[in-house]
XYZ file of C-alpha atoms in Angstrom:
771
model
C 25.894 79.026 1.983
C 23.506 81.889 1.149
C 26.474 82.383 -1.614
C 25.798 79.142 -2.850
C 22.220 79.948 -2.949
C 22.872 83.053 -4.763
C 25.436 81.030 -7.453
C 22.305 78.372 -7.581
C 20.407 81.054 -9.865
C 23.278 81.026 -12.835
C 23.913 77.214 -12.642
C 21.118 75.695 -11.500
C 19.444 72.394 -13.464
C 16.060 71.879 -13.708
C 14.317 68.460 -12.447
C 10.623 68.074 -12.633
C 9.176 65.219 -10.990
C 5.793 63.739 -12.313
C 3.922 61.825 -10.155
C 1.567 59.053 -12.147
C -1.488 57.615 -10.265
C -4.030 55.039 -11.795
C -6.021 55.637 -14.454
C -9.447 56.867 -13.839
C -11.543 60.097 -15.483
C -9.395 62.545 -12.718
C -5.735 61.276 -14.327
C -7.357 63.371 -17.877
C -7.078 66.373 -15.678
C -3.539 68.636 -15.672
C -1.197 67.314 -13.701
C 0.568 69.769 -11.470
C 4.238 70.395 -12.037
C 6.892 71.532 -9.288
C 10.236 72.828 -10.135
C 12.599 72.349 -8.063
C 16.203 74.846 -7.804
C 19.234 72.940 -6.059
C 22.433 74.076 -6.025
C 25.267 73.037 -8.367
C 27.223 71.334 -6.058
C 24.804 69.579 -4.755
C 23.822 67.872 -8.044
C 25.951 64.561 -7.148
C 23.658 63.455 -4.491
C 20.865 63.327 -6.675
C 22.498 62.161 -10.054
C 24.668 59.316 -8.040
C 21.595 58.294 -5.681
C 19.328 56.387 -8.655
C 20.548 55.306 -11.974
C 17.323 56.446 -13.501
C 17.961 60.259 -13.383
C 18.726 62.161 -16.264
C 20.753 65.231 -16.790
C 18.848 67.445 -19.541
C 18.232 70.889 -20.068
C 15.526 72.502 -21.020
C 14.930 72.152 -24.199
C 15.772 68.621 -24.327
C 12.781 68.142 -22.021
C 10.344 69.532 -23.353
C 10.714 68.085 -26.972
C 10.467 64.593 -25.438
C 7.251 66.075 -23.096
C 6.006 66.394 -26.832
C 6.288 63.458 -27.986
C 4.949 61.930 -25.066
C 2.056 63.143 -25.502
C -1.439 60.663 -27.015
C -2.155 61.335 -30.513
C -5.744 59.774 -32.245
C -5.208 57.884 -34.569
C -8.385 56.870 -37.080
C -7.957 53.292 -37.937
C -10.792 50.638 -39.412
C -10.995 47.387 -36.868
C -9.427 45.201 -39.663
C -6.864 46.057 -41.813
C -8.481 44.060 -44.947
C -10.705 41.841 -46.224
C -10.822 39.230 -49.093
C -14.113 40.060 -51.064
C -14.193 37.144 -53.814
C -12.383 33.776 -54.580
C -12.464 31.604 -57.883
C -10.792 28.313 -58.035
C -9.638 26.128 -61.294
C -8.400 22.686 -60.492
C -7.099 19.944 -62.734
C -6.617 16.735 -61.458
C -3.949 14.507 -63.909
C -2.049 11.788 -63.088
C -1.853 11.259 -59.220
C -1.488 15.376 -59.474
C -4.185 18.512 -58.460
C -3.558 21.599 -59.694
C -4.905 24.853 -58.978
C -5.478 28.011 -59.459
C -6.974 30.282 -57.744
C -8.012 33.954 -58.436
C -9.114 36.409 -55.211
C -10.224 40.111 -55.005
C -8.471 41.355 -51.929
C -9.152 45.122 -50.277
C -6.969 46.903 -48.197
C -9.396 49.219 -45.647
C -6.225 51.244 -43.827
C -3.108 52.967 -44.923
C 0.190 51.795 -44.995
C 1.451 48.393 -45.391
C -0.865 45.888 -43.750
C -0.489 42.016 -43.915
C -3.287 40.117 -45.412
C -4.185 36.698 -43.749
C -4.449 33.407 -45.833
C -6.311 30.146 -44.611
C -4.396 28.128 -46.994
C -2.897 24.301 -46.302
C -2.212 20.945 -47.498
C -0.631 22.570 -50.620
C 2.274 24.018 -52.666
C 2.823 27.009 -53.842
C 4.325 27.241 -57.321
C 3.387 31.468 -58.447
C 1.758 34.251 -56.925
C 1.148 37.682 -58.162
C -0.372 40.392 -56.983
C -1.759 43.119 -59.895
C 1.186 42.984 -62.595
C 3.953 42.165 -60.120
C 5.114 39.346 -57.410
C 3.133 38.832 -54.340
C 4.493 39.417 -51.388
C 4.177 35.954 -49.048
C 5.385 35.332 -46.282
C 5.417 31.944 -43.493
C 4.855 32.673 -39.880
C 6.292 30.184 -37.274
C 3.097 28.337 -37.212
C 3.171 27.909 -40.318
C 0.227 30.692 -41.036
C 0.650 32.232 -44.784
C 0.427 36.078 -45.222
C -0.117 38.627 -48.153
C 1.622 41.589 -47.840
C 0.276 45.014 -49.486
C 0.721 48.853 -48.960
C -2.195 51.324 -49.792
C -5.949 51.157 -49.526
C -6.745 49.853 -53.654
C -8.530 46.984 -54.110
C -6.076 44.495 -55.950
C -5.837 40.948 -57.260
C -4.067 38.247 -56.341
C -3.604 35.174 -58.406
C -1.839 31.849 -57.223
C -1.364 28.783 -58.927
C -1.029 25.886 -56.699
C -0.748 21.663 -56.686
C -2.238 19.213 -54.502
C -0.880 15.268 -54.797
C -4.154 12.883 -55.290
C -4.556 9.721 -51.852
C -5.565 6.967 -54.259
C -7.603 3.405 -53.046
C -8.720 1.189 -55.259
C -12.226 2.647 -56.020
C -11.359 6.516 -55.661
C -9.488 9.491 -55.422
C -9.688 11.963 -52.877
C -7.253 14.625 -51.757
C -6.925 17.165 -48.442
C -6.154 20.825 -48.895
C -7.393 23.905 -47.400
C -8.402 27.768 -49.195
C -9.715 30.569 -48.070
C -13.609 30.836 -49.137
C -14.957 34.300 -49.100
C -18.926 34.649 -49.264
C -18.469 34.884 -53.120
C -16.731 31.396 -53.584
C -16.108 29.747 -57.066
C -15.012 25.914 -57.234
C -14.371 24.358 -60.786
C -12.732 21.130 -60.858
C -11.747 18.939 -63.704
C -10.991 14.835 -64.047
C -9.800 12.932 -67.032
C -12.195 9.543 -67.802
C -10.948 5.670 -65.839
C -9.742 7.595 -62.564
C -11.422 4.571 -60.804
C -9.599 1.549 -60.025
C -12.804 -0.546 -60.031
C -12.474 -2.220 -63.338
C -12.167 -5.445 -65.191
C -8.139 -5.177 -66.226
C -7.537 -4.399 -62.064
C -9.406 -7.211 -60.864
C -8.433 -9.890 -63.724
C -4.590 -8.816 -62.951
C -4.531 -8.487 -58.808
C -1.596 -10.566 -57.045
C -2.815 -10.986 -53.187
C -0.324 -12.364 -50.649
C -1.401 -14.377 -46.986
C 0.276 -13.693 -44.160
C -1.734 -15.468 -41.478
C -1.865 -16.651 -37.671
C -2.962 -19.811 -37.566
C -4.426 -20.968 -33.490
C -6.102 -24.213 -32.819
C -7.432 -24.548 -29.448
C -8.521 -28.284 -28.138
C -10.770 -29.213 -25.737
C -12.225 -32.863 -24.715
C -15.082 -31.766 -26.200
C -14.388 -29.234 -29.029
C -11.602 -27.790 -31.896
C -11.341 -23.842 -32.723
C -9.790 -22.203 -35.162
C -8.537 -18.602 -34.575
C -7.278 -17.181 -37.691
C -5.653 -13.908 -38.238
C -5.141 -12.970 -41.548
C -3.188 -10.016 -43.356
C -4.726 -10.350 -47.422
C -1.376 -8.266 -48.960
C -2.456 -6.976 -52.416
C 0.617 -7.241 -54.446
C -1.189 -5.641 -57.662
C -4.753 -5.134 -58.611
C -7.524 -4.904 -56.197
C -9.289 -6.956 -53.895
C -13.126 -6.422 -53.447
C -13.915 -10.562 -52.305
C -11.915 -12.992 -49.884
C -12.156 -16.846 -50.470
C -11.710 -19.400 -47.767
C -11.146 -23.302 -48.137
C -13.504 -24.707 -44.604
C -12.286 -28.080 -43.274
C -15.226 -30.937 -42.965
C -17.221 -30.420 -40.286
C -15.911 -26.977 -39.274
C -18.591 -24.320 -38.899
C -17.615 -20.424 -38.696
C -18.778 -19.141 -36.171
C -17.157 -15.132 -36.224
C -15.807 -12.889 -38.928
C -14.756 -9.495 -38.590
C -12.714 -6.989 -40.759
C -13.128 -2.858 -41.228
C -13.942 -3.030 -45.288
C -16.961 -6.386 -44.122
C -20.019 -5.935 -46.132
C -21.081 -9.578 -45.580
C -20.028 -13.584 -45.767
C -21.234 -16.297 -47.016
C -20.854 -20.240 -47.052
C -20.853 -21.356 -50.749
C -20.244 -25.342 -51.830
C -17.256 -25.852 -54.602
C -17.132 -28.352 -57.474
C -15.240 -30.434 -55.402
C -18.224 -30.509 -53.189
C -15.881 -28.781 -50.240
C -17.651 -24.992 -47.904
C -15.915 -22.177 -49.077
C -16.036 -19.067 -47.429
C -16.457 -15.749 -49.320
C -15.773 -12.352 -47.305
C -17.760 -9.426 -49.449
C -15.749 -6.604 -48.697
C -17.927 -2.717 -49.093
C -15.484 -1.441 -51.967
C -12.950 -2.296 -53.845
C -9.391 -2.041 -51.817
C -6.148 -2.152 -53.233
C -4.612 -1.561 -49.222
C -3.630 -4.588 -46.938
C -6.608 -6.102 -45.878
C -6.456 -7.647 -42.025
C -8.992 -10.584 -41.215
C -10.661 -12.566 -38.703
C -12.205 -16.121 -38.882
C -13.457 -18.635 -36.177
C -13.926 -21.993 -36.972
C -15.109 -23.949 -34.713
C -16.365 -28.780 -35.033
C -17.524 -30.651 -31.580
C -14.997 -33.882 -30.826
C -15.722 -36.572 -28.761
C -11.791 -38.076 -29.967
C -9.320 -36.069 -30.565
C -6.286 -39.138 -30.291
C -5.318 -39.156 -33.031
C -5.019 -35.532 -34.185
C -4.403 -34.025 -37.414
C -4.241 -30.260 -37.503
C -7.100 -29.027 -40.421
C -5.775 -26.131 -42.258
C -8.443 -22.908 -42.613
C -6.644 -22.430 -45.922
C -7.057 -18.730 -48.347
C -8.221 -18.971 -51.681
C -7.085 -16.943 -54.750
C -3.945 -16.165 -53.590
C 0.153 -15.960 -54.931
C 1.532 -17.179 -52.064
C 0.665 -17.874 -48.287
C 2.731 -17.978 -44.961
C 1.645 -19.018 -42.039
C 2.251 -19.373 -38.303
C 0.802 -22.029 -36.777
C 0.223 -22.924 -32.757
C -1.805 -25.803 -30.913
C -3.277 -25.123 -27.653
C -4.955 -27.950 -25.356
C -6.419 -27.321 -21.970
C -4.505 -28.856 -19.010
C -6.824 -31.963 -19.027
C -4.863 -32.817 -22.135
C -1.526 -33.825 -22.688
C 0.454 -34.253 -25.961
C 2.472 -37.946 -25.808
C 4.081 -37.473 -29.643
C 3.917 -34.572 -32.066
C 5.110 -35.442 -36.280
C 5.477 -33.033 -38.256
C 5.636 -32.238 -41.750
C 6.720 -28.885 -44.047
C 6.642 -26.704 -40.823
C 9.603 -25.138 -38.362
C 9.241 -24.876 -34.412
C 9.534 -21.576 -33.254
C 9.697 -20.459 -29.801
C 6.814 -20.376 -27.822
C 7.415 -17.196 -26.475
C 6.589 -15.420 -30.339
C 3.202 -17.547 -29.951
C 1.856 -16.572 -26.995
C 2.257 -12.758 -28.203
C 0.127 -13.576 -31.263
C -2.946 -14.829 -28.545
C -5.623 -13.190 -27.812
C -5.991 -12.767 -24.056
C -9.504 -13.844 -24.460
C -8.760 -17.448 -25.759
C -6.303 -17.981 -23.442
C -8.573 -16.885 -20.418
C -12.091 -17.557 -20.639
C -13.517 -17.825 -17.731
C -16.113 -20.416 -18.025
C -13.542 -23.178 -18.962
C -10.253 -24.818 -18.118
C -7.156 -22.081 -18.937
C -5.047 -24.194 -21.682
C -1.119 -23.902 -22.805
C 1.090 -23.978 -25.562
C 1.484 -27.641 -26.828
C 4.005 -26.314 -30.060
C 4.222 -23.239 -32.475
C 5.355 -23.451 -36.154
C 6.480 -21.485 -39.329
C 4.425 -22.632 -42.156
C 6.102 -21.376 -45.562
C 3.589 -23.221 -47.667
C 0.159 -24.813 -46.776
C 1.426 -28.227 -47.488
C 1.889 -29.176 -44.855
C 1.329 -31.865 -41.620
C 0.926 -31.754 -38.217
C 0.055 -35.111 -36.116
C -0.172 -35.871 -32.764
C -1.468 -38.072 -30.033
C -3.609 -36.369 -26.733
C -4.012 -38.347 -23.185
C -6.356 -37.791 -20.331
C -3.839 -38.113 -17.597
C -4.995 -37.894 -14.149
C -5.121 -35.243 -12.215
C -2.347 -33.814 -9.489
C -2.256 -32.153 -6.695
C 1.433 -31.570 -5.766
C 1.770 -30.279 -1.761
C 4.404 -28.755 -0.166
C 3.973 -27.748 3.566
C 5.598 -26.544 6.752
C 4.013 -26.053 10.128
C 4.946 -25.106 13.915
C 3.878 -26.235 17.264
C 3.560 -23.012 19.836
C 3.557 -24.760 23.523
C 1.909 -21.703 25.895
C -0.290 -22.291 29.381
C -3.615 -21.931 28.112
C -3.385 -23.441 24.633
C -1.172 -25.228 21.877
C -0.714 -23.747 17.964
C 0.134 -24.650 14.585
C 1.052 -21.731 12.558
C 2.348 -22.749 8.814
C 2.368 -22.207 4.876
C 1.122 -24.850 2.513
C 2.084 -24.433 -1.187
C -0.209 -26.226 -3.868
C 0.305 -26.732 -7.525
C -2.271 -29.372 -10.424
C -1.670 -30.832 -12.840
C -4.027 -31.758 -15.001
C -7.158 -30.351 -13.731
C -9.184 -27.081 -12.197
C -8.533 -26.677 -8.989
C -10.542 -23.912 -6.889
C -10.814 -25.027 -3.192
C -8.328 -27.388 -1.544
C -9.838 -29.538 1.826
C -7.069 -29.269 4.895
C -7.829 -31.796 8.006
C -6.380 -32.339 11.115
C -6.804 -34.261 13.697
C -10.566 -33.988 16.752
C -9.545 -32.018 19.314
C -7.817 -28.820 16.504
C -9.503 -26.170 15.244
C -8.581 -24.270 12.452
C -9.036 -20.610 13.317
C -7.260 -18.793 10.102
C -6.311 -18.956 6.731
C -4.781 -16.192 4.378
C -3.215 -15.734 0.717
C -0.107 -14.662 -0.185
C -1.212 -11.155 0.234
C -1.740 -11.370 3.891
C -6.283 -11.136 2.413
C -8.352 -13.789 4.852
C -9.589 -16.012 2.788
C -12.801 -18.096 3.379
C -13.511 -21.351 4.633
C -16.298 -23.780 5.596
C -15.727 -25.998 8.517
C -17.556 -29.753 8.075
C -17.142 -31.076 11.620
C -16.037 -35.612 11.551
C -16.246 -37.980 13.999
C -12.166 -38.513 13.478
C -10.791 -35.672 12.252
C -11.454 -31.176 11.556
C -12.107 -30.759 8.236
C -12.076 -27.513 6.127
C -12.666 -26.338 2.288
C -10.806 -23.219 1.780
C -12.230 -21.450 -1.555
C -9.157 -19.474 -3.008
C -10.942 -17.275 -5.702
C -9.322 -18.163 -8.666
C -7.545 -21.839 -10.199
C -4.209 -23.329 -8.996
C -2.827 -23.640 -11.690
C 0.479 -25.898 -12.131
C 2.636 -22.702 -10.314
C 3.045 -22.970 -6.818
C 0.008 -21.181 -5.269
C 0.450 -20.623 -1.426
C -1.864 -20.155 1.559
C -1.037 -19.757 5.797
C -3.597 -21.433 8.441
C -3.479 -20.848 11.911
C -4.908 -23.680 14.022
C -5.488 -24.205 17.637
C -6.084 -26.628 20.711
C -6.560 -27.490 23.952
C -5.921 -30.070 25.349
C -7.614 -31.823 28.269
C -6.383 -30.948 31.118
C -4.078 -28.268 29.349
C -4.684 -25.625 31.735
C -4.514 -27.172 35.580
C -1.637 -27.247 37.288
C 0.389 -30.835 36.039
C 3.889 -31.744 35.776
C 4.162 -34.072 32.882
C 1.552 -34.810 29.954
C 1.853 -36.707 26.450
C 1.257 -35.223 23.349
C 1.065 -35.691 19.336
C 2.211 -33.893 16.779
C -0.876 -32.646 14.845
C -0.502 -34.049 11.191
C -2.245 -31.996 8.768
C -3.366 -32.920 5.277
C -4.585 -32.541 2.271
C -7.286 -33.969 0.586
C -6.140 -35.796 -2.743
C -2.820 -34.984 -2.914
C -0.903 -37.360 -4.839
C 2.597 -35.957 -3.505
C 3.394 -34.090 -0.020
C 6.000 -32.901 1.522
C 7.548 -30.415 3.972
C 8.939 -29.819 7.290
C 7.395 -29.311 11.233
C 9.431 -28.317 13.914
C 8.322 -27.305 17.401
C 9.377 -24.070 19.674
C 10.957 -23.586 22.899
C 9.281 -22.665 25.733
C 10.009 -21.019 28.999
C 8.234 -22.751 30.747
C 8.098 -26.417 29.556
C 10.741 -28.797 28.398
C 9.710 -31.289 25.861
C 11.892 -34.551 24.082
C 10.580 -36.786 21.348
C 9.479 -40.269 22.659
C 8.016 -41.361 19.174
C 9.282 -40.571 15.868
C 8.280 -42.424 12.567
C 8.784 -41.479 9.113
C 10.814 -38.507 9.423
C 14.041 -36.524 8.791
C 16.337 -34.333 11.302
C 16.390 -31.107 9.748
C 19.991 -29.000 9.822
C 20.235 -26.010 10.567
C 20.689 -24.885 7.662
C 18.132 -26.048 5.657
C 15.636 -24.565 8.431
C 15.302 -20.991 6.787
C 14.317 -23.281 3.499
C 10.952 -23.689 5.819
C 10.315 -20.492 7.220
C 11.925 -21.625 10.609
C 13.954 -19.398 12.161
C 17.372 -21.643 13.951
C 16.330 -20.005 17.285
C 12.773 -20.297 17.704
C 12.971 -23.940 16.525
C 15.816 -25.972 17.667
C 13.616 -29.294 16.720
C 12.286 -30.018 13.280
C 11.872 -32.669 11.248
C 11.390 -33.256 7.487
C 9.063 -35.410 5.942
C 8.021 -36.921 2.538
C 4.911 -38.712 2.993
C 1.723 -37.563 4.929
C 2.115 -40.577 6.991
C 4.395 -39.308 9.616
C 4.347 -39.310 13.079
C 5.888 -37.898 16.158
C 4.541 -38.237 19.760
C 6.612 -35.901 22.851
C 6.713 -35.550 26.658
C 6.105 -32.422 27.636
C 7.683 -31.344 31.473
C 6.184 -28.356 33.134
C 8.647 -26.481 34.632
C 8.674 -25.839 38.677
C 9.598 -21.789 38.950
C 11.834 -20.817 41.357
C 11.274 -17.732 44.029
C 13.072 -15.304 46.363
C 11.344 -12.229 47.675
C 12.723 -9.094 49.631
C 9.784 -7.984 51.871
C 9.218 -4.519 53.255
C 6.830 -3.433 56.754
C 6.223 -0.356 58.058
C 5.086 0.135 61.332
C 3.321 2.938 62.701
C 2.452 2.922 66.139
C -0.270 5.017 67.505
C -2.507 5.207 71.219
C -4.895 3.297 69.990
C -3.813 1.261 66.844
C -1.151 0.147 64.918
C -0.775 0.767 60.721
C 1.286 -1.600 59.052
C 2.136 -1.788 55.885
C 3.378 -4.341 53.686
C 5.815 -5.067 50.783
C 6.522 -7.872 49.106
C 8.917 -7.834 45.629
C 8.877 -11.607 44.362
C 11.935 -12.529 42.155
C 10.672 -15.031 39.517
C 12.394 -17.515 37.577
C 12.718 -20.716 35.390
C 9.272 -20.887 34.596
C 6.068 -18.485 34.884
C 3.672 -18.286 37.316
C 0.883 -17.347 38.570
C 0.631 -18.263 42.379
C 1.552 -15.892 44.856
C 1.935 -16.777 48.394
C 2.876 -15.241 51.685
C 1.824 -15.224 55.930
C 0.994 -12.605 58.600
C 0.020 -13.130 62.140
C -2.937 -14.647 63.307
C -3.402 -11.254 64.618
C -4.257 -9.623 61.935
C -7.774 -9.008 60.061
C -9.480 -11.479 58.443
C -9.949 -8.267 55.786
C -7.044 -6.603 54.441
C -6.796 -4.234 51.359
C -3.782 -6.309 48.808
C -2.824 -4.885 45.398
C -0.392 -5.474 42.578
C 1.885 -2.431 41.842
C 3.187 -4.422 38.200
C 0.995 -6.540 37.555
C -3.127 -7.619 37.936
C -4.672 -9.844 39.941
C -7.471 -11.551 39.356
C -7.981 -13.051 42.918
C -6.581 -13.674 46.190
C -8.388 -15.651 49.416
C -6.611 -16.795 53.101
C -6.738 -19.488 55.025
C -5.503 -19.906 58.845
C -3.523 -22.212 61.130
C -2.513 -21.822 65.312
C -0.101 -18.952 64.425
C -0.702 -17.417 60.890
C -2.879 -15.885 58.794
C -2.065 -17.341 55.161
C -2.963 -15.586 51.796
C -2.663 -17.009 48.674
C -3.193 -14.259 45.405
C -3.734 -15.445 41.629
C -2.628 -13.258 39.301
C -4.369 -12.369 35.603
C -1.650 -13.805 33.809
C 0.974 -15.887 34.669
C 4.832 -13.783 34.970
C 8.380 -13.903 35.101
C 11.056 -11.673 36.499
C 9.575 -9.240 39.356
C 6.760 -8.897 40.900
C 5.449 -6.550 43.437
C 2.149 -6.974 45.932
C 1.300 -4.365 48.010
C -0.767 -5.188 51.597
C -2.025 -2.771 54.705
C -4.045 -3.374 57.496
C -5.006 -1.504 60.491
C -4.984 -3.348 64.341
C -6.504 -2.290 67.242
C -5.085 -2.208 70.441
C -5.542 -1.289 74.226
C -4.167 -0.001 76.851
C -3.049 -2.917 78.195
C -0.942 -4.128 74.720
C 0.810 -1.239 74.868
C 3.360 -1.785 77.732
C 4.856 -5.097 75.726
C 3.967 -5.569 72.205
C 5.197 -8.431 69.660
C 5.467 -7.109 66.234
C 6.078 -9.888 63.666
C 6.890 -8.277 59.795
C 5.397 -10.383 56.924
C 7.130 -13.614 55.271
C 6.652 -14.847 51.914
C 6.055 -18.437 51.212
C 7.423 -20.995 49.129
C 10.343 -19.213 47.939
C 14.161 -19.654 48.435
C 15.380 -16.827 49.534
C 13.746 -13.958 51.239
C 15.127 -10.981 53.058
C 13.502 -8.251 55.242
C 13.311 -5.126 56.140
C 11.331 -3.238 59.045
C 10.901 0.166 59.980
C 9.029 1.390 63.223
C 7.402 4.922 63.603
C 5.926 6.200 67.044
C 3.618 8.658 68.397
C 4.258 12.050 70.534
C 2.571 10.912 73.203
C 4.450 7.737 73.579
C 7.376 6.540 74.420
C 8.177 3.432 72.302
C 11.193 1.256 73.232
C 12.128 -1.408 70.490
C 13.833 -4.757 71.086
C 14.947 -7.066 68.559
C 18.072 -8.924 67.439
C 17.539 -7.049 64.023
C 20.533 -5.569 62.230
C 20.107 -1.614 62.645
C 20.154 -0.235 59.032
C 19.916 2.720 57.873
C 16.933 5.032 56.667
C 18.357 5.029 52.827
C 18.636 1.228 52.697
C 14.239 1.583 52.678
C 14.912 3.580 49.476
C 13.443 0.805 47.027
C 10.567 0.255 48.853
C 7.355 2.873 47.930
C 6.387 4.349 51.213
C 9.264 6.139 53.278
C 8.583 6.183 56.699
C 8.230 10.131 57.805
C 9.053 12.159 60.705
C 8.600 10.001 63.533
C 10.968 7.114 62.242
C 12.084 5.542 65.885
C 14.222 2.835 63.684
C 14.964 0.325 60.944
C 16.256 -3.136 60.907
C 16.928 -5.966 58.620
C 16.686 -9.629 58.883
C 17.979 -12.423 56.358
C 15.594 -14.895 57.159
C 12.022 -15.560 58.224
C 12.135 -15.382 61.893
C 12.280 -11.625 62.687
C 10.232 -10.630 65.930
C 9.997 -7.619 67.507
C 9.175 -6.347 70.796
C 7.733 -2.942 71.430
C 7.215 -1.442 75.089
C 4.951 1.488 75.206
C 4.424 3.957 77.886
C 2.205 6.812 77.702
C 4.029 10.419 78.148
C 3.063 12.083 81.738
C 0.157 14.779 81.258
C 1.703 18.375 82.314
C -2.025 20.837 83.406
C -1.575 24.686 81.700
C -1.400 27.763 84.362
C -4.542 29.943 84.146
C -4.469 33.309 82.222
C -6.462 36.046 81.677
C -6.165 37.670 78.459
C -6.453 41.775 79.782
C -5.145 43.391 76.436
C -5.758 42.175 72.923
C -4.429 43.881 69.685
C -4.975 43.571 65.921
C -3.787 45.396 62.846
C -4.682 44.189 59.804
C -2.825 45.762 56.047
C -4.747 45.372 52.817
C -2.572 45.437 49.388
C -4.231 46.704 46.459
C -4.194 43.784 44.810
C -6.778 41.834 47.606
C -4.169 41.001 49.773
C -3.792 40.996 53.753
C -1.817 40.690 56.382
C -3.197 40.722 59.996
C -0.502 40.720 63.485
C -2.364 40.148 66.230
C -0.892 40.940 70.156
C -1.543 39.958 73.327
C -1.078 40.814 76.810
C -2.229 38.107 79.384
C -2.976 37.480 83.095
C -1.643 34.945 85.376
C -2.299 33.906 88.838
C 1.290 32.357 88.872
């Protein structure tokens, strides 16, 4: 190793590590450099560990170090400046030629770039002094001039700009460098304006328009949207012939100055629209004319005809109030077109006026010329309200409920509300729209029916509008305990309906059986058609279809009686002075729901006991007694089907004489078809107990279904499959043995305390007795 170290003096390579920290005032001081000598044989470790390391000789390293030192270069903040500019332009044949002379001065040595703010022009020629100028355009479209040296130079640029020509003016749009000293000179030849007599006299204009007639029982409106296409010359005034009796209420166009009505040589009205300036561009104009009308049948389509035009092409549409019906349309010189094409050209304000009835498209035509006729007959048919409904009657123990929907379609009328009626005794509780949101309604009680008015908030159109309703009724004596009743299906009617069709259905109920006793104007609805009326076949086994509101359905309802079975658990815990009794009854309710459960206890039980429901809520319970038993009736909060568990606990006080012969009888369920009983007896350490019974002895595991489980003093468990289980229990006190007297001669107590504060004590006593 020492030999290698000596050889390092001859074959060493210098590596300098320069540590660069954050820039600060202290970093400007001289950096500390360290030279580390590494054995030549170990160089591969340094060179292979990092690819950023390079092996250099000292001379090469010194050369790179000198090149990396910062040099101070003195430059002006701006490379150049444009001192002055002089522009001369000439307009000829729609083209402007501009020659610009710019004085530029570079401020720094070397090659500099001078930005030139030039845009919207075509550069034809550029010279710098006596030679060509070096111009280039970057990716953003900016133009730069390349100049070498600080000498002041003259840049000459020749450019062209196209002119934008309108009826009365010519204009151009461009961007040029504008230093503080700038001169602009523009030469324009005479007669460049188009506002001259020749263009006026020789103008050619063609009209393309959409003329819409809107008719109501009281008014007639014409809405014209016209495009005046200037083919030759310029236009300054637009003229339209106004039909007799019509008043112009609105004129709008982009270049509008004013409009006026004048009378022509024939006594007719002419609308003159004066523009602010003459124009060669197309002019779009909107005109509205109207008149009052007391008789619109027969009706001939008038024209708001453009004057002084070479040709006129139009699309004519006829819109009528929904209360009007066109019986016959006769035309000449027009071609029918699709209504969809016209609907795209109708302004929204024309079809959705909230203060008037909606309108619909009666006819649409293409008129290639002004010589056409459209004649028709309008009548006002009687309003119609078409109704389709479905209603489902649900039976429950508390009430009757009617659920359904109504589909409304109004023809030749504008309706925003509808009246619904039901027989007396029924009450609407909820009205909702198609979106599920509630609809406001008002009640109007009447002697023979229940009526409400629904305000929909929107017009009922000829397309179906659906609403949904819920109504409830409690017939007389319905919540009482009855066996048979007769009810009529509530026929819901719509006031003013000209046609009412639909379907009705009755849902099944686990507690009721029903059958129709009277069917009038109803057809049985087959299974495949029930979904068309939102009826599910399994929920509506009885469904009918009706074609008018005059239908009737009477049902006979029979309430089913519940079928009950029971299993009872009785737990006796005998003590010297009392017997604690725990009872559990597990009822199984089938066929129909019930809210009344009954059971019996011996007459010796107290009049007040604890009764609880394990999986149900109790509303009330009470008892009455006869000669041999106390009968309890428990009323549930709701009618139940399936398993119901009741718990009944009490204490029996006994004296010494009764201990010798006790008769114990378990709890018994009443009004059940079948029941089984299980009984357990627990004793006491002070008593000797003997049990006599005819019940079957069972294992304690059979009591697992009960909530209470016997303790360690269990004497026996028994079972009966009838309600006649009786047990005889004979009890006697155990003999009393006195303890001998004793004296504690010596007592020792040792307490050990651990580190966490716990203590343990051992006691030792030495007794001396007289035995």
